[in-house]
Short mmCIF file of C-alpha atoms in Angstrom, two decimals:
data_model
loop_
_atom_site.label_atom_id
_atom_site.label_comp_id
_atom_site.label_asym_id
_atom_site.label_seq_id
_atom_site.Cartn_x
_atom_site.Cartn_y
_atom_site.Cartn_z
CA MET A 1207 -23.65 27.76 44.43
CA ALA A 1208 -23.83 24.07 43.55
CA SER A 1209 -21.91 21.72 45.81
CA ASP A 1210 -19.11 19.61 44.57
CA LEU A 1211 -21.41 16.55 44.69
CA GLU A 1212 -24.00 18.31 42.57
CA THR A 1213 -21.29 19.53 40.08
CA LEU A 1214 -19.85 15.89 39.80
CA HIS A 1215 -23.28 14.60 39.05
CA GLU A 1216 -23.69 17.08 36.27
CA LEU A 1217 -20.12 16.33 35.21
CA GLN A 1218 -20.93 12.74 34.74
CA LYS A 1219 -23.94 13.59 32.50
CA ILE A 1220 -21.53 15.42 30.20
CA ASP A 1221 -18.89 12.73 30.28
CA LEU A 1222 -21.47 10.08 29.39
CA GLU A 1223 -22.61 12.16 26.41
CA LEU A 1224 -18.95 12.61 25.45
CA LEU A 1225 -18.42 8.86 25.69
CA GLU A 1226 -21.43 8.17 23.48
CA LYS A 1227 -20.39 10.68 20.84
CA ARG A 1228 -16.87 9.18 20.83
CA ARG A 1229 -18.31 5.76 20.29
CA GLN A 1230 -20.40 7.15 17.40
CA VAL A 1231 -17.41 8.71 15.83
CA GLU A 1232 -15.48 5.42 16.21
CA SER A 1233 -18.23 3.54 14.70
CA TYR A 1234 -18.52 5.82 11.73
CA GLU A 1235 -14.66 5.85 11.23
CA ALA A 1236 -14.66 2.03 11.55
CA ALA A 1237 -17.39 1.72 8.90
CA LEU A 1238 -15.37 4.07 6.62
CA ALA A 1239 -12.24 2.22 7.19
CA ASP A 1240 -13.95 -1.04 6.20
CA ARG A 1241 -15.33 0.48 3.04
CA ARG A 1242 -11.94 1.79 2.06
CA SER A 1243 -10.48 -1.56 2.94
CA LYS A 1244 -12.94 -3.19 0.56
CA MET A 1245 -11.92 -0.79 -2.11
CA ASP A 1246 -8.25 -1.31 -1.63
CA THR A 1247 -8.79 -5.18 -1.61
CA ALA A 1248 -10.87 -4.96 -4.77
CA ALA A 1249 -8.26 -2.70 -6.38
CA THR A 1250 -5.45 -5.13 -5.49
CA GLU A 1251 -7.44 -8.11 -6.65
CA LEU A 1252 -8.00 -6.46 -9.96
CA GLU A 1253 -4.41 -5.62 -10.34
CA ASN A 1254 -3.43 -9.22 -9.58
CA HIS A 1255 -5.97 -10.59 -12.09
CA ALA A 1256 -4.75 -8.13 -14.78
CA LEU A 1257 -1.12 -9.24 -14.18
CA ARG A 1258 -2.09 -12.84 -14.43
CA ARG A 1259 -3.99 -12.33 -17.57
CA LYS A 1260 -1.12 -10.57 -19.09
CA LYS A 1261 1.04 -13.63 -18.24
CA LEU A 1262 -1.66 -16.03 -19.51
CA ILE A 1263 -1.95 -14.12 -22.75
CA SER A 1264 1.80 -14.35 -23.36
CA GLU A 1265 1.63 -18.12 -22.52
CA ARG A 1266 -1.31 -18.56 -24.83
CA ALA A 1267 0.58 -16.84 -27.65
CA MET A 1268 3.61 -19.06 -27.17
CA ALA A 1269 1.48 -22.22 -26.93
CA ASP A 1270 -0.47 -21.15 -30.14
CA ARG A 1271 2.86 -20.72 -32.01
CA HIS A 1272 4.13 -24.05 -30.73
CA VAL A 1273 1.01 -25.88 -31.96
CA SER A 1274 1.23 -24.13 -35.31
CA GLU A 1275 4.88 -25.23 -35.72
CA ARG A 1276 4.21 -28.74 -34.60
CA GLN A 1277 1.26 -28.95 -37.05
CA ASP A 1278 3.57 -27.76 -39.78
CA GLN A 1279 6.13 -30.41 -38.91
CA LEU A 1280 3.44 -33.12 -38.67
CA ARG A 1281 2.20 -32.20 -42.24
CA GLU A 1282 5.59 -32.30 -43.62
CA ARG A 1283 6.33 -35.69 -42.01
CA ARG A 1284 3.11 -37.10 -43.46
CA GLN A 1285 3.98 -35.84 -46.93
CA ARG A 1286 7.52 -37.42 -46.50
CA ILE A 1287 5.91 -40.82 -45.91
CA ASN A 1288 4.66 -40.78 -49.52
CA LYS A 1289 8.14 -40.32 -50.80
CA VAL A 1290 10.13 -42.92 -48.74
CA ARG A 1291 12.09 -45.43 -50.76
CA ASN A 1292 12.32 -48.29 -48.35
CA GLU A 1293 10.65 -49.91 -45.36
CA ARG A 1294 13.14 -48.68 -42.84
CA GLU A 1295 12.56 -45.02 -43.75
CA LEU A 1296 8.79 -45.75 -43.63
CA HIS A 1297 8.98 -47.07 -40.22
CA MET A 1298 11.10 -44.18 -38.92
CA ASN A 1299 8.75 -41.56 -40.56
CA GLU A 1300 5.70 -43.31 -39.10
CA ARG A 1301 7.19 -43.20 -35.71
CA GLU A 1302 8.11 -39.45 -35.93
CA VAL A 1303 4.46 -38.83 -37.26
CA LYS A 1304 3.07 -40.63 -34.21
CA ASP A 1305 5.34 -38.77 -31.84
CA LEU A 1306 4.47 -35.49 -33.41
CA ASP A 1307 0.80 -36.24 -33.36
CA GLU A 1308 0.89 -37.08 -29.63
CA GLU A 1309 2.82 -33.86 -28.95
CA VAL A 1310 0.42 -31.71 -31.02
CA SER A 1311 -2.53 -33.24 -29.07
CA ARG A 1312 -0.89 -32.33 -25.77
CA ASP A 1313 -0.07 -28.84 -26.97
CA GLU A 1314 -3.56 -28.33 -28.24
CA GLU A 1315 -5.02 -29.53 -24.84
CA ASN A 1316 -2.57 -27.00 -23.06
CA LEU A 1317 -3.55 -24.31 -25.44
CA LEU A 1318 -7.35 -24.90 -24.67
CA THR A 1319 -6.56 -24.79 -21.00
CA LEU A 1320 -4.74 -21.43 -21.36
CA MET A 1321 -7.73 -20.16 -23.40
CA GLN A 1322 -10.10 -21.05 -20.67
CA GLN A 1323 -7.76 -19.48 -17.98
CA VAL A 1324 -7.76 -16.33 -19.98
CA GLU A 1325 -11.54 -16.32 -20.05
CA ASP A 1326 -11.64 -16.92 -16.33
CA ALA A 1327 -9.22 -14.08 -15.68
CA ASP A 1328 -11.41 -11.80 -17.97
CA ALA A 1329 -14.38 -12.84 -15.80
CA ALA A 1330 -12.59 -12.10 -12.60
CA ILE A 1331 -11.46 -8.70 -13.94
CA ALA A 1332 -15.00 -7.88 -14.89
CA ALA A 1333 -16.38 -8.86 -11.48
CA CYS A 1334 -13.61 -6.81 -9.71
CA LYS A 1335 -14.41 -3.71 -11.83
CA LYS A 1336 -18.14 -4.08 -11.14
CA GLU A 1337 -17.48 -4.28 -7.40
CA ILE A 1338 -15.20 -1.38 -7.57
CA SER A 1339 -17.79 0.57 -9.50
CA GLU A 1340 -20.66 -0.30 -6.97
CA LEU A 1341 -18.45 0.48 -4.08
CA ALA A 1342 -17.39 3.81 -5.64
CA GLU A 1343 -21.04 4.70 -6.36
CA ALA A 1344 -22.16 3.93 -2.89
CA ASP A 1345 -19.12 5.67 -1.29
CA HIS A 1346 -19.79 8.82 -3.28
CA VAL A 1347 -22.93 9.41 -1.16
CA GLN A 1348 -22.33 7.33 1.94
CA ILE A 1349 -18.79 8.41 2.62
CA LYS A 1350 -19.73 12.11 2.15
CA GLU A 1351 -22.54 11.69 4.57
CA ALA A 1352 -20.50 9.64 7.04
CA GLN A 1353 -17.70 12.10 6.91
CA ALA A 1354 -20.07 14.92 7.38
CA ARG A 1355 -21.51 13.31 10.49
CA ILE A 1356 -18.09 12.52 11.86
CA ASP A 1357 -17.11 16.26 11.45
CA GLY A 1358 -20.34 17.30 13.01
CA LEU A 1359 -19.74 14.90 16.06
CA LYS A 1360 -16.09 16.05 16.44
CA ALA A 1361 -17.28 19.67 16.63
CA GLU A 1362 -19.96 18.79 19.22
CA LEU A 1363 -17.30 16.89 21.04
CA ALA A 1364 -14.98 19.97 21.13
CA ASP A 1365 -17.79 22.16 22.39
CA ALA A 1366 -18.76 19.60 25.04
CA ARG A 1367 -15.24 19.24 26.17
CA GLU A 1368 -14.90 22.91 26.61
CA GLY A 1369 -17.95 23.16 28.69
CA ARG A 1370 -16.91 20.01 30.60
CA ASP A 1371 -13.47 21.53 31.36
CA ARG A 1372 -15.08 24.84 32.64
CA LEU A 1373 -17.37 22.70 34.97
CA ALA A 1374 -14.61 20.46 36.15
CA SER A 1375 -12.35 23.39 36.95
CA GLY A 1376 -14.61 24.38 39.83
CA ILE A 1377 -14.10 21.07 41.63
CA GLU A 1378 -11.26 20.34 44.03
CA VAL A 1379 -8.25 18.80 42.30
CA ARG A 1380 -8.06 15.87 44.68
CA ILE A 1381 -11.80 15.00 44.10
CA ARG A 1382 -11.51 15.57 40.41
CA ARG A 1383 -8.55 13.29 40.16
CA HIS A 1384 -10.51 10.49 42.15
CA TYR A 1385 -13.56 11.01 39.74
CA ASP A 1386 -11.49 10.80 36.59
CA ASN A 1387 -9.73 7.64 37.77
CA VAL A 1388 -13.00 5.85 38.74
CA LEU A 1389 -14.64 7.15 35.51
CA ALA A 1390 -11.92 5.54 33.44
CA ARG A 1391 -12.04 2.20 35.29
CA ARG A 1392 -15.84 1.94 35.76
CA GLY A 1393 -16.93 2.44 32.06
CA GLY A 1394 -18.23 6.02 32.54
CA GLN A 1395 -19.95 5.51 35.91
CA ALA A 1396 -18.07 7.25 38.63
CA VAL A 1397 -21.06 8.79 40.47
CA VAL A 1398 -23.99 6.53 41.39
CA GLU A 1399 -27.14 6.94 43.41
CA VAL A 1400 -27.73 5.09 46.70
CA ARG A 1401 -30.84 2.96 46.30
CA ALA A 1402 -32.54 1.08 49.16
CA GLY A 1403 -29.40 1.85 51.22
CA SER A 1404 -27.01 0.23 48.75
CA CYS A 1405 -24.62 1.49 46.07
CA SER A 1406 -26.28 1.17 42.73
CA GLY A 1407 -22.89 0.49 41.11
CA CYS A 1408 -21.86 -2.58 43.00
CA TYR A 1409 -24.94 -3.25 45.28
CA MET A 1410 -22.86 -3.19 48.37
CA ARG A 1411 -24.64 -1.85 51.51
CA VAL A 1412 -23.72 1.79 52.43
CA PRO A 1413 -23.26 2.45 56.14
CA PRO A 1414 -26.11 4.62 57.69
CA GLN A 1415 -23.43 7.19 58.89
CA THR A 1416 -22.15 7.67 55.32
CA LEU A 1417 -25.82 8.22 54.18
CA ASN A 1418 -26.51 10.75 56.76
CA GLU A 1419 -23.27 12.71 55.86
CA ILE A 1420 -24.21 12.86 52.29
CA MET A 1421 -27.86 13.87 52.86
CA GLN A 1422 -27.06 16.42 55.64
CA THR A 1423 -24.03 18.06 54.35
CA GLY A 1424 -23.63 16.99 50.59
CA ALA A 1425 -20.24 15.61 51.57
CA ILE A 1426 -18.20 13.63 49.06
CA ARG A 1427 -18.23 10.04 50.16
CA VAL A 1428 -17.31 6.95 48.22
CA CYS A 1429 -18.42 3.35 48.15
CA GLN A 1430 -15.80 1.37 50.21
CA SER A 1431 -16.26 -1.51 47.76
CA CYS A 1432 -16.13 -0.04 44.13
CA GLN A 1433 -14.85 3.52 45.09
CA ARG A 1434 -17.59 5.18 43.12
CA ILE A 1435 -18.80 8.55 44.46
CA LEU A 1436 -22.21 8.32 46.12
CA TYR A 1437 -25.15 10.71 45.96
CA VAL A 1438 -28.74 10.59 47.29
CA THR A 1439 -31.82 11.94 45.47
CA VAL A 1440 -34.48 10.86 48.01
CA GLU A 1441 -34.64 10.45 51.65
CA VAL A 1442 -33.23 7.11 52.70
CA ASP A 1443 -34.12 5.24 55.83
CA THR A 1444 -30.71 5.00 57.47
CA GLY A 1445 -32.10 2.55 60.22
CA THR A 1446 -31.00 5.00 62.98
#
């Protein structure tokens, strides 16, 4: 029967595989979330551009009517000039014609600006539709593949966890609790090899007596500095 130390060593291999699979799942899910966010952003921009275009179309129609009305008034005033009977009426009509002419010029300039803004909105809408179409086309394949990979990884995770739990159940609760705590704190490295008489996790020197106990009895011993569980794969010169 394997010792607790051997079991812990095997358990860590599984936990490192689980950690890597979880990272892969998170990476795939983050990529999918990013793509969906881009789709949502593009859809929101399209809606905003469409609303703005609708407002501009209404403003353009009103401006167009206003220009048309002012042009009719301007024609009427110019025709009236030819019928005036005295100089006072002439000056009054000429002033009205001048004011209307300036107003028509401003209104026409405003109308041209609105027409350009409508064209800009149309271009923005076309760009958003193109982006959405390209994202949707890519997503049709990529999201399906990514989701399949995520589902596969999750299934592998479930199987690995089941095997991990079976293996862990054979370890004393006190030892398993210490292992789990260190594993969480030390980024997946709770069991480390003693190399050249030092802990390979934090590089602190391991006392010769501790090395002897591990090699001779397979006892569970931890690094006094980082609390990682120590194991030895080759004979170490303890200095005794």
